[in-house]
Short mmCIF file of C-alpha atoms (C1' of nucleotides) in Angstrom, two decimals:
data_model
loop_
_atom_site.label_atom_id
_atom_site.label_comp_id
_atom_site.label_asym_id
_atom_site.label_seq_id
_atom_site.Cartn_x
_atom_site.Cartn_y
_atom_site.Cartn_z
CA MET A 1385 0.00 0.00 0.00
CA GLU A 1386 1.01 3.60 -0.46
CA LYS A 1387 0.63 4.39 3.19
CA ILE A 1388 4.26 4.07 4.05
CA ASP A 1389 5.51 7.32 2.60
CA ILE A 1390 3.45 9.79 4.58
CA PRO A 1391 5.69 11.51 7.14
CA LYS A 1392 4.90 10.69 10.75
CA ARG A 1393 4.38 14.35 11.53
CA THR A 1394 1.85 14.61 8.78
CA VAL A 1395 -0.01 11.58 10.05
CA TYR A 1396 -0.22 13.18 13.46
CA ARG A 1397 -1.57 16.39 12.01
CA LEU A 1398 -4.08 14.54 9.90
CA SER A 1399 -5.63 13.34 13.09
CA LEU A 1400 -5.81 16.94 14.31
CA TYR A 1401 -7.46 17.99 11.10
CA GLN A 1402 -9.92 15.18 11.45
CA ARG A 1403 -10.96 16.37 14.88
CA CYS A 1404 -11.38 19.93 13.65
CA LEU A 1405 -13.46 18.75 10.73
CA GLN A 1406 -15.67 16.85 13.11
CA LYS A 1407 -16.25 20.04 14.99
CA PHE A 1408 -17.09 21.93 11.82
CA LEU A 1409 -19.47 19.16 10.92
CA GLU A 1410 -21.27 19.52 14.24
CA GLN A 1411 -21.65 23.21 13.54
CA SER A 1412 -23.15 22.38 10.16
CA VAL A 1413 -20.33 24.08 8.29
CA ASP A 1414 -20.06 22.34 4.97
CA THR A 1415 -17.13 24.05 3.33
CA VAL A 1416 -13.81 25.22 4.76
CA SER A 1417 -10.79 26.86 3.21
CA SER A 1418 -7.31 25.68 4.02
CA ASP A 1419 -6.92 28.88 6.02
CA ASP A 1420 -9.96 28.14 8.18
CA LEU A 1421 -9.03 24.58 8.88
CA ALA A 1422 -5.37 25.34 9.40
CA SER A 1423 -6.01 27.99 11.97
CA ALA A 1424 -8.47 25.72 13.77
CA ALA A 1425 -5.73 23.12 13.97
CA GLY A 1426 -3.03 25.62 14.87
CA VAL A 1427 -0.87 25.22 11.76
CA LYS A 1428 -0.15 27.27 8.66
CA SER A 1429 -2.37 26.85 5.65
CA THR A 1430 0.57 25.96 3.42
CA GLN A 1431 1.38 23.15 5.74
CA LEU A 1432 -2.15 21.91 5.75
CA ARG A 1433 -2.26 21.84 1.96
CA LYS A 1434 1.06 20.05 1.79
CA ASP A 1435 -0.21 17.51 4.31
CA LEU A 1436 -3.40 16.92 2.40
CA GLY A 1437 -1.34 16.59 -0.73
CA TYR A 1438 0.07 13.35 0.59
CA VAL A 1439 -3.39 11.92 0.79
CA GLY A 1440 -4.86 13.13 -2.48
CA GLN A 1441 -6.80 16.01 -3.97
CA PHE A 1442 -10.00 16.94 -2.27
CA GLY A 1443 -10.33 20.67 -2.62
CA THR A 1444 -12.02 22.89 -5.13
CA ARG A 1445 -9.92 25.85 -6.21
CA GLY A 1446 -11.54 29.08 -5.34
CA LEU A 1447 -13.88 27.41 -2.90
CA GLY A 1448 -12.13 25.20 -0.39
CA TYR A 1449 -12.86 21.75 0.90
CA SER A 1450 -16.13 20.01 1.52
CA VAL A 1451 -16.02 19.20 5.21
CA GLU A 1452 -17.79 15.93 4.71
CA THR A 1453 -15.69 14.73 1.80
CA LEU A 1454 -12.40 15.70 3.39
CA SER A 1455 -13.35 14.14 6.69
CA ALA A 1456 -14.29 10.92 4.97
CA ALA A 1457 -11.05 10.91 3.01
CA ILE A 1458 -8.94 11.37 6.12
CA SER A 1459 -10.93 8.72 7.96
CA GLY A 1460 -10.16 6.39 5.13
CA VAL A 1461 -6.45 6.97 5.21
CA MET A 1462 -6.33 6.84 8.98
CA GLY A 1463 -8.21 3.58 9.04
CA LEU A 1464 -10.87 5.03 11.28
CA SER A 1465 -13.79 3.82 9.27
CA MET A 1466 -14.68 1.43 12.04
CA LEU A 1467 -14.12 1.32 15.78
CA GLN A 1468 -10.66 0.02 16.57
CA PRO A 1469 -10.46 -2.16 19.70
CA VAL A 1470 -7.64 -1.32 22.08
CA VAL A 1471 -6.22 -2.89 25.21
CA LEU A 1472 -4.73 -0.92 28.06
CA ILE A 1473 -2.09 -2.32 30.36
CA GLY A 1474 -1.45 -0.82 33.77
CA VAL A 1475 -4.47 0.48 35.64
CA GLY A 1476 -2.74 2.88 38.00
CA ASN A 1477 -3.56 6.55 38.30
CA LEU A 1478 -2.88 7.33 34.70
CA GLY A 1479 -4.27 4.12 33.29
CA ALA A 1480 -7.52 4.54 35.19
CA ALA A 1481 -7.78 8.14 34.04
CA LEU A 1482 -7.30 7.07 30.45
CA ILE A 1483 -10.07 4.51 30.78
CA ARG A 1484 -12.45 7.09 32.17
CA TYR A 1485 -11.38 9.63 29.57
CA GLY A 1486 -13.96 9.48 26.83
CA GLY A 1487 -11.96 11.23 24.12
CA PHE A 1488 -10.62 8.10 22.48
CA ARG A 1489 -13.93 6.84 21.27
CA LYS A 1490 -14.45 9.94 19.19
CA GLU A 1491 -11.17 9.16 17.46
CA GLY A 1492 -12.45 5.73 16.60
CA PHE A 1493 -10.86 3.74 19.41
CA GLU A 1494 -12.45 1.76 22.17
CA ILE A 1495 -10.68 0.32 25.17
CA ILE A 1496 -12.20 -3.14 25.31
CA ALA A 1497 -10.12 -4.56 28.14
CA ALA A 1498 -7.56 -3.53 30.71
CA PHE A 1499 -4.82 -5.54 32.37
CA ASP A 1500 -2.95 -5.13 35.60
CA ALA A 1501 -0.57 -7.09 37.78
CA GLU A 1502 -3.00 -6.62 40.66
CA PRO A 1503 -6.50 -6.45 39.23
CA SER A 1504 -8.03 -6.83 42.65
CA ASN A 1505 -6.64 -3.43 43.66
CA VAL A 1506 -8.49 -1.81 40.82
CA LYS A 1507 -12.06 -0.79 41.35
CA GLY A 1508 -13.30 2.29 39.58
CA PRO A 1509 -13.03 1.77 35.84
CA THR A 1510 -14.60 -1.66 35.59
CA GLU A 1511 -17.93 -0.56 36.90
CA GLU A 1512 -17.89 3.01 35.68
CA MET A 1513 -16.97 2.37 32.10
CA GLY A 1514 -17.69 -1.28 31.63
CA VAL A 1515 -14.09 -2.08 30.93
CA PRO A 1516 -13.09 -5.39 32.53
CA VAL A 1517 -9.71 -5.50 34.27
CA HIS A 1518 -7.89 -8.81 33.87
CA HIS A 1519 -4.68 -10.15 35.27
CA VAL A 1520 -1.72 -9.41 33.08
CA SER A 1521 -1.02 -13.12 32.73
CA SER A 1522 -3.94 -13.38 30.31
CA LEU A 1523 -2.79 -10.46 28.19
CA GLY A 1524 -1.07 -12.45 25.47
CA ASP A 1525 -3.95 -14.81 24.87
CA TYR A 1526 -6.47 -12.01 24.89
CA VAL A 1527 -4.64 -9.93 22.33
CA ALA A 1528 -4.09 -12.88 20.05
CA GLU A 1529 -7.65 -14.14 20.36
CA HIS A 1530 -9.34 -10.82 19.76
CA ALA A 1531 -6.81 -9.78 17.11
CA VAL A 1532 -6.19 -6.53 18.94
CA ARG A 1533 -3.87 -4.28 16.97
CA VAL A 1534 -3.33 -1.36 19.29
CA GLY A 1535 -2.17 -1.30 22.91
CA ILE A 1536 -1.79 1.43 25.47
CA VAL A 1537 1.05 0.88 27.92
CA ALA A 1538 0.65 2.72 31.21
CA VAL A 1539 2.75 0.55 33.50
CA PRO A 1540 5.75 1.58 35.60
CA GLU A 1541 9.06 1.79 33.79
CA SER A 1542 10.30 -1.50 35.17
CA ALA A 1543 7.47 -3.45 33.54
CA GLY A 1544 7.39 -1.58 30.25
CA GLN A 1545 9.58 -3.83 28.14
CA GLU A 1546 8.16 -7.02 29.56
CA VAL A 1547 4.60 -6.05 28.76
CA THR A 1548 5.69 -4.86 25.33
CA ASN A 1549 7.27 -8.18 24.54
CA ILE A 1550 4.01 -9.94 25.30
CA LEU A 1551 2.10 -7.54 23.10
CA VAL A 1552 4.53 -7.89 20.23
CA GLU A 1553 4.56 -11.67 20.41
CA SER A 1554 0.79 -11.67 20.36
CA GLY A 1555 0.68 -9.66 17.18
CA ILE A 1556 0.17 -6.05 18.26
CA GLN A 1557 0.88 -3.49 15.55
CA ALA A 1558 0.97 -0.18 17.38
CA ILE A 1559 1.64 0.95 20.93
CA LEU A 1560 0.91 4.17 22.74
CA ASN A 1561 3.50 4.23 25.50
CA PHE A 1562 2.99 6.34 28.60
CA SER A 1563 5.72 4.67 30.60
CA PRO A 1564 9.10 6.34 30.81
CA ALA A 1565 10.69 3.19 29.41
CA VAL A 1566 12.24 3.15 25.97
CA LEU A 1567 10.45 0.26 24.33
CA ASN A 1568 12.33 -2.05 22.03
CA VAL A 1569 10.13 -3.35 19.26
CA PRO A 1570 10.55 -4.83 15.80
CA GLU A 1571 10.45 -2.38 12.92
CA ALA A 1572 6.94 -3.34 11.90
CA VAL A 1573 5.52 -2.17 15.23
CA VAL A 1574 4.96 1.54 15.69
CA VAL A 1575 5.39 3.18 19.08
CA ASN A 1576 4.15 6.63 20.03
CA HIS A 1577 5.85 7.68 23.21
CA VAL A 1578 4.13 10.18 25.49
CA ASP A 1579 6.61 11.04 28.18
CA LEU A 1580 4.80 13.22 30.68
CA ALA A 1581 7.78 13.86 32.88
CA ALA A 1582 9.97 14.82 29.95
CA GLU A 1583 7.33 17.14 28.56
CA LEU A 1584 7.12 18.99 31.81
CA GLY A 1585 10.85 18.76 32.40
CA SER A 1586 11.67 20.38 29.12
CA LEU A 1587 9.58 23.38 30.07
CA GLY A 1588 12.11 24.14 32.77
CA PHE A 1589 14.45 25.34 30.09
CA PHE A 1590 12.11 28.05 28.94
CA VAL A 1591 11.21 29.66 32.24
CA ASN A 1592 12.91 32.62 33.82
CA MET B 302 21.17 34.57 27.50
CA GLU B 303 22.34 31.91 25.07
CA LYS B 304 19.41 29.67 25.80
CA ILE B 305 17.34 30.70 22.85
CA ASP B 306 19.20 28.85 20.14
CA ILE B 307 18.91 25.31 21.43
CA PRO B 308 16.40 23.42 19.28
CA LYS B 309 13.19 22.45 21.02
CA ARG B 310 13.79 18.83 20.18
CA THR B 311 17.18 18.96 21.79
CA VAL B 312 15.73 20.53 24.92
CA TYR B 313 13.24 17.69 25.14
CA ARG B 314 15.97 15.10 24.79
CA LEU B 315 18.12 16.81 27.36
CA SER B 316 15.41 16.11 29.85
CA LEU B 317 15.45 12.46 28.81
CA TYR B 318 19.20 12.34 29.25
CA GLN B 319 18.85 13.92 32.64
CA ARG B 320 16.48 11.20 33.78
CA CYS B 321 18.79 8.48 32.50
CA LEU B 322 21.73 10.06 34.25
CA GLN B 323 19.75 10.10 37.45
CA LYS B 324 19.23 6.39 37.10
CA PHE B 325 22.91 5.80 36.46
CA LEU B 326 23.65 7.86 39.53
CA GLU B 327 21.39 5.67 41.65
CA GLN B 328 23.26 2.65 40.38
CA SER B 329 26.52 4.28 41.40
CA VAL B 330 27.76 4.41 37.83
CA ASP B 331 30.12 7.31 37.65
CA THR B 332 31.15 7.35 34.02
CA VAL B 333 29.15 6.76 30.85
CA SER B 334 30.04 6.84 27.21
CA SER B 335 27.80 8.58 24.70
CA ASP B 336 26.87 5.12 23.48
CA ASP B 337 25.71 3.98 26.91
CA LEU B 338 23.69 7.08 27.62
CA ALA B 339 22.26 7.29 24.14
CA SER B 340 20.96 3.76 24.16
CA ALA B 341 19.47 4.28 27.61
CA ALA B 342 17.63 7.26 26.21
CA GLY B 343 16.70 5.54 22.98
CA VAL B 344 18.66 7.76 20.59
CA LYS B 345 21.83 7.44 18.54
CA SER B 346 25.10 8.38 20.11
CA THR B 347 25.87 10.91 17.40
CA GLN B 348 22.67 12.66 18.23
CA LEU B 349 23.44 12.67 21.90
CA ARG B 350 26.83 14.23 21.28
CA LYS B 351 25.34 16.82 18.97
CA ASP B 352 22.74 17.64 21.61
CA LEU B 353 25.32 18.00 24.33
CA GLY B 354 27.36 20.13 21.98
CA TYR B 355 24.71 22.83 22.27
CA VAL B 356 25.26 22.98 25.98
CA GLY B 357 29.04 22.77 26.18
CA GLN B 358 31.89 20.31 26.47
CA PHE B 359 31.70 17.88 29.31
CA GLY B 360 33.26 14.68 28.08
CA THR B 361 36.73 13.26 28.21
CA ARG B 362 37.90 11.70 24.96
CA GLY B 363 38.63 8.07 25.33
CA LEU B 364 36.68 7.87 28.55
CA GLY B 365 33.21 9.32 28.34
CA TYR B 366 31.24 11.58 30.62
CA SER B 367 31.23 11.89 34.37
CA VAL B 368 27.64 11.13 35.31
CA GLU B 369 27.69 13.65 38.09
CA THR B 370 29.24 16.48 36.11
CA LEU B 371 27.04 15.98 33.09
CA SER B 372 23.93 15.71 35.21
CA ALA B 373 24.80 18.91 36.99
CA ALA B 374 25.48 20.66 33.69
CA ILE B 375 22.14 19.64 32.25
CA SER B 376 20.35 20.60 35.44
CA GLY B 377 21.94 23.99 35.13
CA VAL B 378 20.79 24.56 31.58
CA MET B 379 17.34 23.19 32.29
CA GLY B 380 16.92 25.40 35.29
CA LEU B 381 16.23 22.46 37.53
CA SER B 382 18.59 23.43 40.27
CA MET B 383 15.66 24.07 42.55
CA LEU B 384 12.11 22.83 42.80
CA GLN B 385 9.84 24.66 40.40
CA PRO B 386 6.32 25.34 41.68
CA VAL B 387 3.52 24.50 39.27
CA VAL B 388 -0.23 25.02 39.23
CA LEU B 389 -2.65 22.61 37.64
CA ILE B 390 -6.00 23.69 36.28
CA GLY B 391 -8.79 21.20 35.76
CA VAL B 392 -9.10 18.41 38.28
CA GLY B 393 -11.03 15.92 36.22
CA ASN B 394 -9.91 12.38 35.51
CA LEU B 395 -6.68 13.36 33.91
CA GLY B 396 -5.92 16.28 36.19
CA ALA B 397 -6.45 14.16 39.28
CA ALA B 398 -4.23 11.44 37.85
CA LEU B 399 -1.50 13.97 37.17
CA ILE B 400 -1.68 15.21 40.75
CA ARG B 401 -1.37 11.69 42.10
CA TYR B 402 1.39 10.88 39.65
CA GLY B 403 4.65 11.35 41.50
CA GLY B 404 6.97 11.54 38.49
CA PHE B 405 7.04 15.30 38.21
CA ARG B 406 8.81 15.88 41.47
CA LYS B 407 11.79 13.92 40.30
CA GLU B 408 12.02 16.27 37.34
CA GLY B 409 12.16 19.20 39.71
CA PHE B 410 8.52 20.24 39.61
CA GLU B 411 5.95 20.36 42.35
CA ILE B 412 2.24 20.91 41.92
CA ILE B 413 1.57 23.37 44.70
CA ALA B 414 -2.07 24.08 43.95
CA ALA B 415 -4.89 22.93 41.73
CA PHE B 416 -7.88 24.82 40.40
CA ASP B 417 -11.25 23.72 39.17
CA ALA B 418 -14.57 25.24 38.25
CA GLU B 419 -16.23 22.95 40.78
CA PRO B 420 -13.76 22.33 43.57
CA SER B 421 -16.44 20.78 45.74
CA ASN B 422 -16.78 17.88 43.31
CA VAL B 423 -13.13 17.05 43.77
CA LYS B 424 -12.14 14.85 46.65
CA GLY B 425 -9.19 12.55 46.18
CA PRO B 426 -6.12 14.62 45.44
CA THR B 427 -6.40 17.19 48.17
CA GLU B 428 -6.18 14.71 50.98
CA GLU B 429 -3.97 12.15 49.29
CA MET B 430 -1.26 14.42 48.04
CA GLY B 431 -1.72 17.55 50.08
CA VAL B 432 -2.53 19.60 47.03
CA PRO B 433 -5.29 22.12 47.76
CA VAL B 434 -7.98 22.53 45.13
CA HIS B 435 -9.23 26.09 44.76
CA HIS B 436 -11.93 27.66 42.70
CA VAL B 437 -10.72 28.80 39.34
CA SER B 438 -11.76 32.36 40.15
CA SER B 439 -8.75 32.68 42.42
CA LEU B 440 -6.32 31.37 39.80
CA GLY B 441 -5.04 34.71 38.54
CA ASP B 442 -4.30 36.12 41.97
CA TYR B 443 -2.63 32.92 43.09
CA VAL B 444 -0.31 32.73 40.12
CA ALA B 445 0.65 36.38 40.40
CA GLU B 446 1.13 36.25 44.15
CA HIS B 447 3.24 33.12 44.20
CA ALA B 448 5.10 34.06 41.01
CA VAL B 449 4.27 30.70 39.48
CA ARG B 450 5.97 30.27 36.13
CA VAL B 451 4.60 26.96 34.92
CA GLY B 452 1.01 25.79 34.55
CA ILE B 453 -0.58 22.52 33.58
CA VAL B 454 -3.86 22.87 31.72
CA ALA B 455 -6.11 19.83 31.97
CA VAL B 456 -9.51 21.41 31.38
CA PRO B 457 -12.05 20.58 28.66
CA GLU B 458 -11.43 22.14 25.30
CA SER B 459 -14.09 24.80 25.76
CA ALA B 460 -12.30 26.25 28.79
CA GLY B 461 -8.74 25.98 27.48
CA GLN B 462 -8.26 29.42 26.03
CA GLU B 463 -10.06 31.18 28.85
CA VAL B 464 -7.88 29.58 31.50
CA THR B 465 -4.81 30.25 29.40
CA ASN B 466 -5.62 33.93 29.17
CA ILE B 467 -5.80 34.15 32.94
CA LEU B 468 -2.46 32.38 33.26
CA VAL B 469 -0.78 34.60 30.70
CA GLU B 470 -2.12 37.79 32.23
CA SER B 471 -0.83 36.67 35.60
CA GLY B 472 2.66 36.18 34.29
CA ILE B 473 2.95 32.49 33.47
CA GLN B 474 5.94 31.60 31.28
CA ALA B 475 5.28 28.01 30.24
CA ILE B 476 2.23 25.81 29.85
CA LEU B 477 1.83 22.08 29.54
CA ASN B 478 -1.47 21.71 27.70
CA PHE B 479 -3.43 18.48 27.90
CA SER B 480 -6.62 19.94 26.50
CA PRO B 481 -7.40 19.44 22.85
CA ALA B 482 -7.61 23.21 22.42
CA VAL B 483 -5.03 25.10 20.41
CA LEU B 484 -3.87 27.71 22.87
CA ASN B 485 -3.15 31.19 21.69
CA VAL B 486 -0.35 32.78 23.66
CA PRO B 487 2.16 35.58 23.24
CA GLU B 488 5.51 34.60 21.79
CA ALA B 489 7.26 34.78 25.12
CA VAL B 490 5.12 31.99 26.54
CA VAL B 491 6.02 28.42 25.64
CA VAL B 492 3.35 25.77 25.25
CA ASN B 493 3.95 22.03 25.15
CA HIS B 494 0.89 20.36 23.79
CA VAL B 495 0.18 16.76 24.77
CA ASP B 496 -2.78 15.70 22.70
CA LEU B 497 -3.77 12.25 23.88
CA ALA B 498 -6.53 11.72 21.36
CA ALA B 499 -4.31 12.74 18.47
CA GLU B 500 -1.50 10.49 19.64
CA LEU B 501 -3.79 7.52 19.68
CA GLY B 502 -5.59 8.62 16.57
CA SER B 503 -2.43 8.80 14.55
CA LEU B 504 -1.70 5.18 15.38
CA GLY B 505 -4.73 4.22 13.35
CA PHE B 506 -2.76 4.95 10.24
CA PHE B 507 -0.13 2.38 11.02
CA VAL B 508 -2.30 -0.61 11.80
CA ASN B 509 -3.37 -3.26 9.38
"C1'" DG C 901 57.49 6.22 26.33
"C1'" DA C 902 55.51 4.21 22.06
"C1'" DA C 903 51.72 1.77 20.18
"C1'" DC C 904 46.92 0.84 20.68
"C1'" DA C 905 42.08 1.05 21.79
"C1'" DA C 906 38.33 3.95 23.11
"C1'" DT C 907 35.79 7.91 22.72
"C1'" DT C 908 34.64 12.87 22.20
"C1'" DG C 909 33.75 17.14 19.40
"C1'" DA C 910 32.79 19.37 15.42
"C1'" DG C 911 32.42 20.26 10.50
"C1'" DA C 912 30.45 18.48 6.33
"C1'" DG C 913 26.93 16.04 4.18
"C1'" DA C 914 22.36 14.00 3.89
"C1'" DA C 915 17.69 13.77 4.86
"C1'" DA C 916 13.46 15.39 6.40
"C1'" DT C 917 10.32 19.05 7.04
"C1'" DT C 918 8.48 23.48 6.36
"C1'" DT C 919 7.65 27.54 3.77
"C1'" DC C 920 7.34 30.09 -0.47
"C1'" DG C 921 5.69 31.36 -5.00
"C1'" DC C 922 2.75 31.03 -8.52
"C1'" DA C 923 0.13 28.86 -12.24
"C1'" DA C 924 -4.34 26.68 -12.60
"C1'" DT C 925 -9.04 26.48 -11.52
"C1'" DT C 926 -13.48 27.78 -9.84
"C1'" DC C 927 -17.40 30.74 -8.68
"C1'" DA C 928 -19.75 35.14 -8.74
"C1'" DT C 929 -20.76 39.43 -10.98
"C1'" DC C 930 -21.54 42.53 -14.54
"C1'" DG D 1410 -19.08 35.24 -21.69
"C1'" DA D 1411 -15.34 38.15 -19.94
"C1'" DT D 1412 -13.34 40.06 -15.68
"C1'" DG D 1413 -12.02 39.60 -11.02
"C1'" DA D 1414 -11.54 37.60 -6.49
"C1'" DA D 1415 -10.63 33.47 -3.95
"C1'" DT D 1416 -8.26 29.43 -3.21
"C1'" DT D 1417 -6.04 24.95 -4.28
"C1'" DG D 1418 -2.01 22.03 -5.67
"C1'" DC D 1419 2.51 21.44 -6.44
"C1'" DG D 1420 7.39 22.19 -7.65
"C1'" DA D 1421 11.23 24.70 -5.84
"C1'" DA D 1422 13.69 26.99 -2.20
"C1'" DA D 1423 14.74 27.45 2.54
"C1'" DT D 1424 15.20 25.73 6.87
"C1'" DT D 1425 15.74 22.51 10.35
"C1'" DT D 1426 17.19 18.23 12.03
"C1'" DC D 1427 19.86 14.13 11.85
"C1'" DT D 1428 23.80 11.27 10.52
"C1'" DC D 1429 28.38 10.45 9.01
"C1'" DT D 1430 33.26 10.97 9.15
"C1'" DC D 1431 37.38 11.75 11.07
"C1'" DA D 1432 40.97 14.28 13.49
"C1'" DA D 1433 42.11 15.11 18.33
"C1'" DT D 1434 42.60 13.48 22.90
"C1'" DT D 1435 42.92 10.36 26.69
"C1'" DG D 1436 44.04 6.19 29.33
"C1'" DT D 1437 46.22 1.59 29.14
"C1'" DT D 1438 49.43 -1.93 28.09
"C1'" DC D 1439 53.86 -3.63 26.96
#
DNA sequence: GAACAATTGAGAGAAATTTCGCAATTCATC
DNA sequence: GATGAATTGCGAAATTTCTCTCAATTGTTC
């Protein structure tokens, strides 16, 4: 497929654009210019057009883009046409917050199961959100059985690689990693690393 | 000051290096090569050396870097020599998780107060972590009075810009933004945007 | 103290990403 | 149906970021 040659940055921004389009859709806007959409997403319009250029041609010169068409096109490329099941590993503070956080569903993802080393310590999410919390020992089988392609890792650093190995062996294709650990994965597996401490830490440089 | 011309990416990685150095320090390692440190941080050694080159010269050819010296040097540049007070706005799922999350303190940051539109709905964090939760109406005064330089925004999108304006007017210098909103700030204020939904959303592209 | 192995530091080169510039196209108006 | 304003799409230029290469330096061994 031609997917491979879209820059990672562009892919990330496509998902921003998608969210903005959704918002326009809710407001019954049916046409946007690259300027409108770009400023909603916080980027320059030239960048937006370049990004969309990787995907195809959807605009009408002089007019702009049809919100609906563009949104559908991006959905297609991003593989968001149907709900993508996701597992989450590590139901600590952050993991539990992510389960309760509704924002993922709108992006086309649904956390269908959570795993923890001590599921009995976990109470909230199961009842609140209907997400069952299993023992981490069943992770591999679950992922393989349900053909889950995306995993969210929210375990402590020490367990990060171990959990990742299980996921990889069971056929995971993409990981969103919230642990501070640097995860070692085969090339075919994509990891997005969200390092909260580093994000905050790097702000230190800019103050004073 | 000479700070301005270090690339943002490099600044981010410096904070990774710092954390790795801390770990080496705990293990009583006192010298590391660029290869050792780079692989701990998940980057190439040439990149590490280039990054450190922005800060100064700390290594000894043939030997490597003194963990202690390098760590101190990075701390100096990153302004982490003393604990940096931080306010957090929006004590929902994510905000509460961030308060409970201990990892920030190690990076030299301490959440000294939290703010919410409905502080009475918030229970956990105040008692657990000793972080008081105030009404958002007192945010501006608090920030100004305590000369807080860094803020964490974890409010819903609709409130993002409003809260940001208050922070900016009160003299904030850096913001870690977890809301989906694109925050408009003057040039002097730095924003790090952590967009959870977009991070997960962009993974959709890479699966299947 | 000479030869060797290890490792940094920095300039040059390569690659990736962003921005610019402008022709091409479309719609609305006269 | 010609003129003008708006706006895309894309190649080219500029910028930023990363990687390579290699001389310079240090400690170690014989």
